[in-house]
């Protein structure tokens, strides 16, 4: 899809093959080959393919082209509640700004709205700055949402009722429900860790673009706008914020794994108690099961009840002892 913006707002394309000359910002969203050729004929610039924009070398992402700059960066997008990294490209010259993307970005809608409202963004470099500001603002919103989600996860982890402490034990959730809850917590932590990694890649790409464009302004005849420094400082602050969130993710992951270890220890503790409780009755039963001829208890009238009572007492004694020690 091809969207056109002139110095006074949106511009309607004359046809799929013809781009008006007064178009300043040409936005290509998952463009067809016909739309790409129309932009190339109107601007004299070669529209990069998706494969070219996806290259990871800095020399491929930041380079000079005939009469301008070719820039690309991975940018995070949320589609169907899943985060993805897709390439985003810029072609910036004295007369045109061409953006090439392959997914919807709310920052572009916000930029188009700002330009339509007439905030003074009429030249390609000014429009480019508006797009950068909106991209940075969008990433900031994502990090703020991430911080709120991590706070919620932290509450779920540290308020997790492992053994029903302080309650009637009959109200303690069954092991199956506790296992499912722990699985959800781990899945939530891992998902947010992956999203943070993609946000970091987006910030790193913008962090490289800003000084490169700022340094090339004089040679291209573009105005050296002080907003580049403001955007750079904003990206640095977001980078620090993302680092703290990543540390928080690692802390929550360690806490969740520690909680899982506690659950496993509780299971092994129960198994240990059961095995210890079963040893004395087994010893007594095996002793009275021997087939020796001279065993005084064999002639007792109450020998059998005596043996059963002895087995019962030997089983209850360890249970009472472990209970008094608080082992279960």
XYZ file of C-alpha atoms in Angstrom:
328
model
C 0.000 0.000 0.000
C 1.288 3.444 -0.945
C 0.469 6.522 1.151
C 1.529 9.986 0.023
C 1.979 13.153 2.060
C 2.789 16.577 0.709
C 3.849 19.773 2.394
C 0.216 20.519 3.242
C -1.017 17.064 4.200
C -2.069 13.804 2.540
C -1.864 13.615 -1.246
C -4.016 11.313 -3.358
C -2.051 9.237 -5.898
C -3.040 9.945 -9.493
C -2.743 6.228 -10.307
C -0.878 3.131 -9.197
C 1.882 4.010 -11.634
C 2.021 7.787 -11.230
C 3.114 9.640 -8.100
C 2.376 13.393 -7.814
C 5.419 15.621 -7.850
C 4.362 17.498 -4.724
C 4.524 14.324 -2.608
C 7.182 14.760 0.085
C 6.663 11.654 2.223
C 6.028 8.425 0.360
C 5.068 5.629 2.750
C 5.242 2.088 1.336
C 3.525 -0.516 3.503
C 4.229 -4.005 2.129
C 4.485 -2.508 -1.376
C 3.753 -4.257 -4.625
C 6.330 -4.206 -7.409
C 4.176 -1.689 -9.284
C 4.072 0.700 -6.310
C 7.823 0.369 -5.808
C 8.502 1.206 -9.478
C 6.210 4.259 -9.285
C 8.138 5.582 -6.286
C 11.462 4.914 -7.986
C 10.366 6.832 -11.098
C 9.126 9.774 -9.006
C 12.159 10.055 -6.718
C 15.023 8.533 -8.672
C 15.797 6.313 -5.681
C 15.949 2.554 -5.659
C 13.412 1.092 -3.237
C 15.153 -1.652 -1.205
C 13.629 -5.100 -0.996
C 12.653 -6.794 2.245
C 15.747 -8.992 2.083
C 17.988 -5.936 1.701
C 16.377 -4.217 4.687
C 16.809 -7.364 6.799
C 20.603 -7.442 6.490
C 22.362 -7.076 9.811
C 25.651 -5.425 8.794
C 25.928 -1.804 9.858
C 27.327 -0.912 6.425
C 24.112 -2.223 4.863
C 21.788 -0.547 7.345
C 23.426 2.886 7.327
C 24.813 4.055 3.986
C 24.822 6.913 1.570
C 23.023 6.649 -1.747
C 22.762 9.001 -4.661
C 21.636 12.318 -3.226
C 20.621 10.970 0.171
C 20.732 8.289 2.859
C 19.515 4.718 3.015
C 18.617 3.615 6.552
C 17.120 0.454 7.964
C 16.408 -0.985 11.394
C 14.421 -3.860 12.890
C 11.241 -2.610 14.519
C 9.015 -4.478 16.922
C 5.362 -4.902 16.104
C 2.510 -6.646 17.894
C 0.357 -8.844 15.706
C -2.295 -11.119 17.225
C -0.870 -10.483 20.701
C 2.549 -11.694 19.536
C 5.654 -9.560 19.166
C 7.640 -9.728 15.955
C 10.689 -7.983 14.555
C 10.283 -6.785 10.991
C 12.501 -4.486 8.911
C 11.813 -0.780 8.562
C 13.589 1.289 5.918
C 14.081 5.003 5.216
C 15.283 6.773 2.102
C 15.993 10.393 3.018
C 16.950 13.072 0.498
C 16.649 16.829 0.295
C 13.329 16.518 -1.546
C 11.771 13.234 -0.424
C 11.344 10.859 2.463
C 10.511 7.296 1.461
C 9.595 4.798 4.193
C 9.415 1.076 3.494
C 7.748 -1.219 6.001
C 6.007 -4.578 6.067
C 3.674 -4.241 9.029
C 1.336 -1.766 10.671
C 2.937 0.681 13.078
C 0.857 3.069 15.142
C 3.782 5.521 15.109
C 3.175 6.123 11.391
C -0.503 6.832 11.963
C 0.419 9.284 14.727
C 3.009 10.939 12.473
C 0.518 11.350 9.643
C -1.976 12.883 12.086
C 0.604 15.361 13.389
C 1.534 16.377 9.864
C -2.114 16.757 8.853
C -2.757 18.965 11.885
C -0.018 21.270 10.621
C 2.709 21.262 13.281
C 5.268 22.699 10.856
C 6.543 19.349 9.545
C 6.746 20.141 5.843
C 10.244 19.158 4.698
C 11.543 15.581 4.413
C 13.966 16.035 7.311
C 11.240 17.488 9.559
C 8.876 14.644 8.693
C 11.694 12.175 9.355
C 12.172 13.698 12.813
C 8.437 13.420 13.509
C 8.481 9.728 12.555
C 11.524 9.119 14.781
C 9.860 10.890 17.705
C 6.699 8.823 17.312
C 8.696 5.580 17.041
C 10.585 6.417 20.238
C 7.314 7.353 21.956
C 5.767 4.051 20.862
C 8.703 2.091 22.286
C 8.437 4.088 25.514
C 4.756 3.132 25.816
C 5.664 -0.523 25.258
C 8.276 -0.365 28.022
C 5.803 1.278 30.396
C 3.268 -1.480 29.703
C 6.024 -4.038 30.249
C 6.897 -2.520 33.631
C 3.248 -2.805 34.706
C 3.074 -6.436 33.563
C 6.261 -7.301 35.442
C 4.835 -5.733 38.611
C 1.777 -7.947 38.232
C 3.982 -11.017 37.735
C 6.015 -10.082 40.794
C 2.851 -9.963 42.894
C 1.765 -13.373 41.589
C 5.152 -14.911 42.390
C 5.679 -13.565 45.884
C 2.063 -14.024 46.950
C 2.014 -17.579 45.639
C 0.459 -19.879 48.266
C 2.755 -22.897 48.204
C 1.537 -24.811 51.249
C -1.523 -22.883 52.326
C 0.481 -21.250 55.123
C -1.681 -19.389 57.575
C -4.834 -21.099 56.337
C -6.689 -24.299 56.924
C -4.747 -26.920 54.977
C -7.948 -28.092 53.371
C -8.045 -24.741 51.525
C -4.570 -25.174 50.043
C -4.718 -25.525 46.235
C -4.094 -29.069 44.973
C -0.697 -29.873 43.459
C -2.069 -29.952 39.909
C -3.367 -26.387 40.187
C -0.108 -25.204 41.720
C 1.834 -26.796 38.861
C -0.356 -25.078 36.278
C 0.035 -21.742 38.058
C 3.826 -22.092 38.079
C 3.818 -23.005 34.393
C 1.807 -19.866 33.595
C 4.198 -17.717 35.609
C 7.250 -19.142 33.834
C 5.567 -18.720 30.459
C 4.714 -15.106 31.281
C 8.294 -14.339 32.328
C 9.774 -15.936 29.200
C 7.353 -14.089 26.899
C 8.197 -10.732 28.422
C 11.896 -11.514 28.229
C 11.551 -12.159 24.498
C 9.604 -8.937 23.990
C 12.246 -6.949 25.875
C 14.950 -8.395 23.637
C 13.053 -7.229 20.545
C 12.457 -3.779 22.017
C 16.179 -3.546 22.732
C 16.970 -4.433 19.101
C 14.593 -1.661 17.953
C 16.181 0.876 20.289
C 19.665 -0.112 19.163
C 18.698 0.388 15.519
C 17.281 3.868 16.182
C 20.280 4.696 18.361
C 22.569 4.065 15.381
C 20.398 5.963 12.913
C 20.137 9.259 14.816
C 23.859 10.225 14.979
C 24.456 8.953 11.438
C 21.740 11.217 9.999
C 22.738 14.135 12.215
C 26.351 13.942 11.029
C 25.312 13.725 7.355
C 22.959 16.719 7.383
C 25.538 19.266 6.202
C 26.723 17.197 3.274
C 23.162 16.604 2.068
C 22.008 20.174 2.475
C 19.602 19.185 5.247
C 19.056 21.442 8.252
C 20.901 20.398 11.399
C 18.001 20.210 13.818
C 18.653 20.189 17.562
C 15.818 17.680 17.959
C 18.305 14.966 16.988
C 20.038 15.454 20.350
C 16.704 15.308 22.163
C 15.779 12.048 20.429
C 19.220 10.618 21.198
C 18.862 11.427 24.905
C 15.373 9.904 24.949
C 16.712 6.695 23.407
C 19.530 6.552 25.969
C 17.044 6.918 28.841
C 14.840 4.188 27.344
C 17.882 1.968 26.943
C 18.644 2.341 30.663
C 15.000 1.671 31.522
C 15.019 -1.459 29.349
C 18.187 -2.668 31.103
C 16.489 -2.347 34.501
C 13.456 -4.227 33.213
C 15.699 -6.984 31.849
C 17.335 -7.274 35.273
C 13.870 -7.464 36.819
C 12.936 -10.273 34.413
C 16.041 -12.213 35.458
C 15.206 -11.626 39.134
C 11.636 -12.880 38.651
C 12.914 -15.898 36.741
C 15.266 -16.769 39.616
C 12.422 -16.287 42.094
C 10.099 -18.546 40.083
C 12.758 -21.243 39.827
C 13.322 -20.967 43.577
C 9.594 -21.409 44.107
C 9.656 -24.518 41.943
C 12.561 -25.881 44.011
C 10.520 -25.340 47.168
C 7.625 -27.252 45.623
C 9.938 -30.116 44.688
C 11.448 -30.151 48.172
C 7.964 -30.404 49.652
C 7.251 -33.446 47.487
C 10.509 -35.125 48.469
C 9.843 -34.301 52.121
C 6.491 -36.083 51.984
C 8.070 -39.088 50.296
C 10.814 -39.168 52.922
C 8.305 -39.043 55.785
C 6.221 -41.819 54.206
C 9.257 -44.040 53.741
C 10.441 -43.487 57.324
C 6.963 -44.121 58.737
C 6.790 -47.427 56.895
C 10.119 -48.815 58.184
C 9.203 -49.707 61.841
C 5.914 -51.523 60.965
C 7.730 -53.451 58.245
C 10.458 -54.458 60.713
C 7.917 -55.671 63.295
C 5.822 -57.538 60.729
C 8.892 -59.250 59.278
C 10.087 -60.226 62.766
C 6.781 -61.884 63.669
C 6.587 -63.474 60.250
C 9.634 -65.685 60.932
C 8.885 -69.432 61.201
C 10.924 -70.336 64.260
C 9.518 -73.103 66.463
C 10.212 -71.438 69.810
C 8.551 -67.989 69.708
C 6.771 -67.192 72.984
C 4.266 -64.833 71.336
C 2.887 -67.711 69.226
C 1.266 -69.242 72.311
C -0.208 -65.980 73.620
C -3.965 -65.585 73.499
C -3.597 -61.905 72.680
C -0.441 -62.253 70.582
C -2.109 -61.246 67.338
C -3.804 -58.075 68.713
C -0.541 -57.255 70.471
C 1.384 -57.425 67.188
C -1.192 -55.242 65.392
C -1.110 -52.663 68.195
C 2.680 -52.633 68.120
C 2.676 -52.065 64.355
C 0.180 -49.216 64.704
C 2.152 -47.504 67.479
C 5.417 -47.828 65.547
C 3.761 -46.138 62.550
C 2.153 -43.331 64.561
C 5.251 -42.476 66.620
C 7.310 -41.094 63.668
C 4.273 -39.168 62.390
C 3.804 -37.469 65.783
C 7.520 -36.728 65.988
C 7.718 -35.182 62.499
C 4.561 -33.228 63.164
C 5.986 -31.766 66.376
C 9.166 -30.772 64.525
C 7.095 -29.043 61.825
C 8.462 -31.117 58.966
C 5.025 -31.369 57.347
